[in-house]
């Protein structure tokens, strides 16, 4: 029996998890959408509220689970009068640098909300007539909000809204306006790769043979051994590695009639607690269904789902080890009392 348990331990030493530590990492991104110029007040005629194509590029650093610092380039496009009743060619172009703080609120393992605020150092160029041009550089405040989805641990997509207040040409005071953008943004996080991790098992207690006694006294010895079956990101499906472990548990269960198995399903601490509870229930149910359908023979088979209550990891790499079902096999044997 002990040799077989040791074989399970050797088979379970290495397993692969798609782990990613997003804390203290760099990321880049780009987005595109529509800009809307509002409250437009300019010197001359025919320029009013209008919209154009906007785009941005960002470089960010994740300070911790909830906050990041982000710098970027924001092009708000051109406010022009080409579609209006004039031929003087008046237009205004706005672009510049952004620097701000971004907050993230995870909803579950995939969906999240964002909020941001910062400063926009913009350059405004006002072509008033064919031979009259003025420009200015100044700073305006901006804020924004969005909802995002983690496609993978490295790649995410977000729907973003930003508003820029007080974009003015102050050198000659020829233009005053506000602007807002609505669009889609993609981000890619560096340093996120599949990492080889280890499933740690307790040592198997070695039985020592007592010295011969004229009238030996026997006692019941209880041994427990545990293995962990790991699951993927937001998944309750059994991998081929997990199925191989469960097949070995089924084989061992046929060697001792007094064995008992306890299954404990767990989830990491990301997202809604009730969602994680249901996810841990689905994981432990899949493990129990696999064991029973493949002929496990034990005196008792119990299970429970603990959700995220035992999850305390701070990094994605550690959280990957909490997406699991722990299988504890309890065996009883008669040994000579010492």
XYZ file of C-alpha atoms in Angstrom:
338
model
C 0.000 0.000 0.000
C 2.807 2.455 0.957
C 4.740 1.770 -2.251
C 1.627 2.609 -4.244
C 1.093 5.861 -2.318
C 4.723 6.775 -2.947
C 4.142 6.186 -6.662
C 1.264 8.677 -6.606
C 3.548 11.228 -4.927
C 6.213 10.798 -7.607
C 3.633 11.133 -10.397
C 2.256 14.321 -8.818
C 5.521 16.200 -8.209
C 5.280 18.317 -11.406
C 2.147 19.800 -12.946
C 1.614 22.827 -15.200
C -0.589 25.814 -14.434
C -1.217 28.868 -16.573
C 0.042 31.179 -13.838
C 0.626 34.904 -14.257
C 1.749 37.470 -11.705
C 0.233 40.783 -12.837
C 1.492 42.767 -9.837
C 4.607 44.924 -10.434
C 4.568 44.365 -14.204
C 4.795 46.623 -17.264
C 2.149 46.712 -19.974
C 1.482 48.489 -23.266
C -1.718 49.241 -25.095
C -3.448 51.077 -27.915
C -6.981 52.115 -28.672
C -9.206 53.816 -31.204
C -12.674 55.306 -31.248
C -14.625 58.525 -31.757
C -13.885 61.944 -30.286
C -16.647 64.495 -29.735
C -15.834 68.226 -29.428
C -18.397 70.067 -27.278
C -19.012 73.637 -26.144
C -16.934 74.935 -29.065
C -16.288 78.686 -28.968
C -13.927 79.992 -31.689
C -12.944 83.246 -33.352
C -14.633 83.306 -36.743
C -17.672 81.525 -38.110
C -18.835 78.031 -39.014
C -17.012 75.925 -36.393
C -19.278 74.162 -33.889
C -19.661 70.867 -32.047
C -18.334 68.009 -34.179
C -16.709 64.558 -34.024
C -13.687 62.809 -35.546
C -11.533 59.664 -35.271
C -9.423 59.501 -32.077
C -6.623 57.127 -31.104
C -4.221 56.625 -28.219
C -1.179 54.582 -27.137
C -0.178 53.846 -23.526
C 2.640 52.510 -21.359
C 1.695 51.451 -17.832
C 3.140 49.980 -14.647
C 0.969 47.886 -12.287
C 1.709 49.029 -8.721
C -0.464 46.379 -7.071
C -3.685 44.454 -7.622
C -5.848 47.581 -7.806
C -3.748 50.527 -9.045
C -1.439 51.364 -11.960
C 0.380 54.451 -13.264
C -0.168 55.094 -16.964
C 1.461 57.456 -19.505
C 0.450 57.799 -23.126
C -0.231 59.774 -26.287
C -3.785 60.912 -27.071
C -4.780 62.225 -30.509
C -8.255 63.776 -30.415
C -8.380 64.297 -34.177
C -9.467 67.399 -36.074
C -12.382 69.784 -35.654
C -13.036 71.233 -39.104
C -15.698 72.937 -41.240
C -15.319 70.933 -44.452
C -18.949 69.863 -44.295
C -20.204 73.398 -43.608
C -21.034 76.413 -45.780
C -17.626 78.085 -46.043
C -14.430 77.870 -48.047
C -11.922 79.401 -45.624
C -10.523 76.002 -44.506
C -10.771 76.680 -40.749
C -9.796 73.665 -38.558
C -8.412 72.791 -35.093
C -6.130 69.826 -34.330
C -5.547 68.552 -30.759
C -3.033 65.944 -29.528
C -0.608 65.471 -26.625
C 0.644 63.439 -23.667
C -1.392 61.921 -20.821
C -0.259 60.915 -17.320
C -2.645 59.465 -14.788
C -3.618 56.878 -12.177
C -5.784 53.900 -13.190
C -7.858 51.884 -10.710
C -9.078 48.333 -11.423
C -11.938 46.478 -9.694
C -12.098 42.720 -10.568
C -15.643 41.374 -10.898
C -14.509 37.757 -11.379
C -11.551 35.960 -12.985
C -12.271 37.558 -16.397
C -14.387 40.734 -16.107
C -13.252 43.969 -14.441
C -14.114 47.682 -14.135
C -11.677 50.602 -14.468
C -11.585 54.246 -13.451
C -8.879 56.788 -14.215
C -7.908 60.426 -13.717
C -4.908 62.522 -14.688
C -3.473 65.412 -16.684
C -3.410 65.968 -20.466
C -0.567 68.149 -21.810
C -2.034 69.034 -25.177
C -0.967 70.955 -28.269
C -3.777 72.803 -30.021
C -3.236 74.085 -33.585
C -5.878 76.482 -34.981
C -5.843 77.123 -38.736
C -8.126 80.175 -38.882
C -7.701 81.025 -42.578
C -5.476 79.914 -45.400
C -2.744 82.342 -44.216
C -3.548 82.724 -40.496
C -2.402 80.036 -38.013
C -2.024 80.044 -34.200
C -1.051 77.301 -31.724
C -0.629 76.792 -27.990
C 0.471 74.136 -25.476
C -1.321 73.806 -22.141
C -2.557 71.237 -19.596
C -6.107 70.021 -19.001
C -7.599 67.530 -16.565
C -9.157 64.299 -17.755
C -11.057 61.410 -16.190
C -12.504 58.170 -17.531
C -14.190 54.841 -16.853
C -14.426 51.493 -18.591
C -15.299 47.815 -18.495
C -12.809 45.141 -19.558
C -12.397 41.432 -20.245
C -9.257 39.288 -19.747
C -8.853 37.272 -22.955
C -5.772 35.619 -21.415
C -3.572 36.418 -18.406
C -1.494 38.640 -20.743
C -4.076 40.133 -23.123
C -7.143 42.218 -22.239
C -9.718 44.323 -24.113
C -11.675 47.255 -22.675
C -14.451 49.624 -23.673
C -13.260 53.088 -22.586
C -14.828 56.526 -21.994
C -12.653 59.609 -21.406
C -13.530 63.288 -20.909
C -11.090 66.211 -21.328
C -12.142 69.489 -19.697
C -11.016 72.961 -20.803
C -9.041 72.489 -24.018
C -8.321 76.139 -24.781
C -6.025 78.102 -27.104
C -4.776 80.658 -24.571
C -1.935 82.277 -26.521
C -4.367 84.321 -28.712
C -7.630 83.166 -27.127
C -9.103 81.995 -30.436
C -10.672 78.706 -29.308
C -12.237 77.126 -26.203
C -13.853 73.666 -26.007
C -14.293 70.377 -24.150
C -13.808 66.906 -25.645
C -14.697 63.299 -24.914
C -13.756 59.957 -26.477
C -15.503 56.580 -26.647
C -13.661 53.553 -28.001
C -11.960 50.178 -27.629
C -8.500 49.623 -26.105
C -6.248 46.524 -26.116
C -3.472 45.973 -23.548
C -0.654 43.435 -23.391
C 1.183 42.652 -20.155
C 4.867 41.667 -20.198
C 6.453 38.882 -18.133
C 3.359 36.670 -18.076
C 4.294 33.124 -19.165
C 3.139 29.579 -18.232
C 5.109 28.577 -15.161
C 6.036 25.092 -13.970
C 4.775 24.616 -10.423
C 4.875 21.788 -7.955
C 2.059 20.067 -6.084
C 3.441 19.484 -2.579
C 2.410 16.285 -0.827
C 2.942 15.235 2.793
C 5.592 12.631 3.412
C 4.395 9.035 3.666
C 4.990 7.655 7.144
C 7.268 4.635 7.057
C 6.189 1.681 9.126
C 8.856 0.265 11.432
C 8.768 -3.343 12.462
C 8.551 -3.788 16.220
C 10.612 -6.382 18.023
C 8.904 -9.791 18.301
C 6.705 -10.183 21.374
C 5.458 -13.389 22.917
C 1.902 -12.140 22.818
C 1.743 -9.261 20.347
C -0.886 -6.583 20.799
C -2.306 -5.004 17.624
C -3.615 -1.522 17.155
C -5.297 0.295 14.278
C -3.008 2.669 12.409
C -4.519 5.454 10.309
C -2.565 6.938 7.410
C -3.586 9.906 5.298
C -2.157 10.976 1.967
C -3.272 13.892 -0.191
C -2.860 14.964 -3.774
C -4.078 18.099 -5.527
C -5.858 18.165 -8.885
C -5.329 21.599 -10.486
C -7.775 23.393 -12.803
C -7.357 26.027 -15.453
C -8.370 29.694 -15.382
C -12.153 29.950 -14.681
C -12.558 26.226 -15.520
C -13.938 23.065 -13.927
C -12.815 20.715 -16.717
C -10.396 17.878 -15.916
C -7.097 17.955 -17.800
C -5.324 14.798 -18.981
C -2.835 15.225 -16.107
C -5.686 15.411 -13.597
C -7.359 12.317 -15.089
C -4.100 10.341 -14.770
C -3.946 11.183 -11.052
C -7.568 10.141 -10.537
C -6.971 6.849 -12.386
C -4.188 6.033 -9.901
C -6.516 6.845 -6.984
C -9.085 4.412 -8.427
C -6.411 1.707 -8.720
C -5.313 2.171 -5.101
C -8.880 2.127 -3.795
C -9.199 -1.521 -4.868
C -6.378 -2.638 -2.524
C -8.007 -1.882 0.825
C -11.684 -2.229 1.722
C -11.501 0.219 4.643
C -10.292 3.237 2.644
C -12.143 6.553 2.788
C -11.826 9.542 0.452
C -12.550 13.207 1.200
C -12.712 15.725 -1.672
C -12.383 19.460 -0.984
C -13.025 21.851 -3.888
C -11.454 25.299 -3.824
C -11.242 28.515 -5.871
C -8.890 31.491 -5.743
C -9.834 34.857 -4.171
C -10.494 36.749 -7.425
C -13.968 38.017 -8.278
C -17.319 37.517 -6.565
C -17.369 35.116 -3.581
C -20.674 33.484 -4.599
C -19.351 32.870 -8.134
C -16.189 31.287 -6.682
C -18.316 29.082 -4.382
C -20.247 27.716 -7.383
C -16.989 27.213 -9.297
C -15.503 25.165 -6.435
C -18.720 23.080 -6.275
C -18.489 22.325 -9.998
C -14.837 21.299 -9.675
C -15.365 18.901 -6.766
C -18.457 17.418 -8.454
C -16.496 16.673 -11.639
C -13.812 14.889 -9.611
C -16.388 12.802 -7.707
C -18.235 11.913 -10.918
C -14.979 10.796 -12.563
C -14.006 8.570 -9.609
C -17.416 6.895 -9.322
C -17.778 6.391 -13.064
C -14.340 4.691 -13.186
C -15.096 2.202 -10.399
C -13.552 3.648 -7.249
C -13.944 1.206 -4.319
C -13.947 2.868 -0.904
C -15.954 2.497 2.262
C -16.800 6.215 2.288
C -16.631 9.007 -0.310
C -17.439 12.539 0.871
C -16.960 15.973 -0.627
C -17.277 19.626 0.245
C -16.744 22.947 -1.541
C -15.040 25.758 0.346
C -15.027 28.408 -2.407
C -12.454 31.107 -1.679
C -12.485 30.889 2.137
C -9.042 29.210 2.293
C -7.556 31.335 -0.516
C -4.989 33.874 0.661
C -2.662 34.263 -2.340
C -1.440 37.722 -3.370
C -0.036 36.925 -6.826
C -1.519 35.212 -9.876
C 1.185 32.500 -9.720
C 0.125 31.599 -6.185
C -3.562 31.915 -7.043
C -3.155 29.284 -9.781
C -2.322 26.717 -7.053
C -5.615 27.501 -5.274
C -7.764 26.470 -8.267
C -7.915 22.856 -7.150
C -9.590 19.856 -5.581
C -7.646 18.244 -2.715
C -8.102 14.428 -2.575
C -7.335 12.939 0.857
C -7.130 9.118 1.030
C -7.422 7.663 4.559
C -6.328 4.055 5.091
C -6.568 1.898 8.214
C -4.268 -1.049 8.946
C -3.555 -3.328 11.920
C -0.025 -2.992 13.298
C 1.722 -4.302 16.389
C 1.516 -1.823 19.215
C 4.856 -0.449 20.347
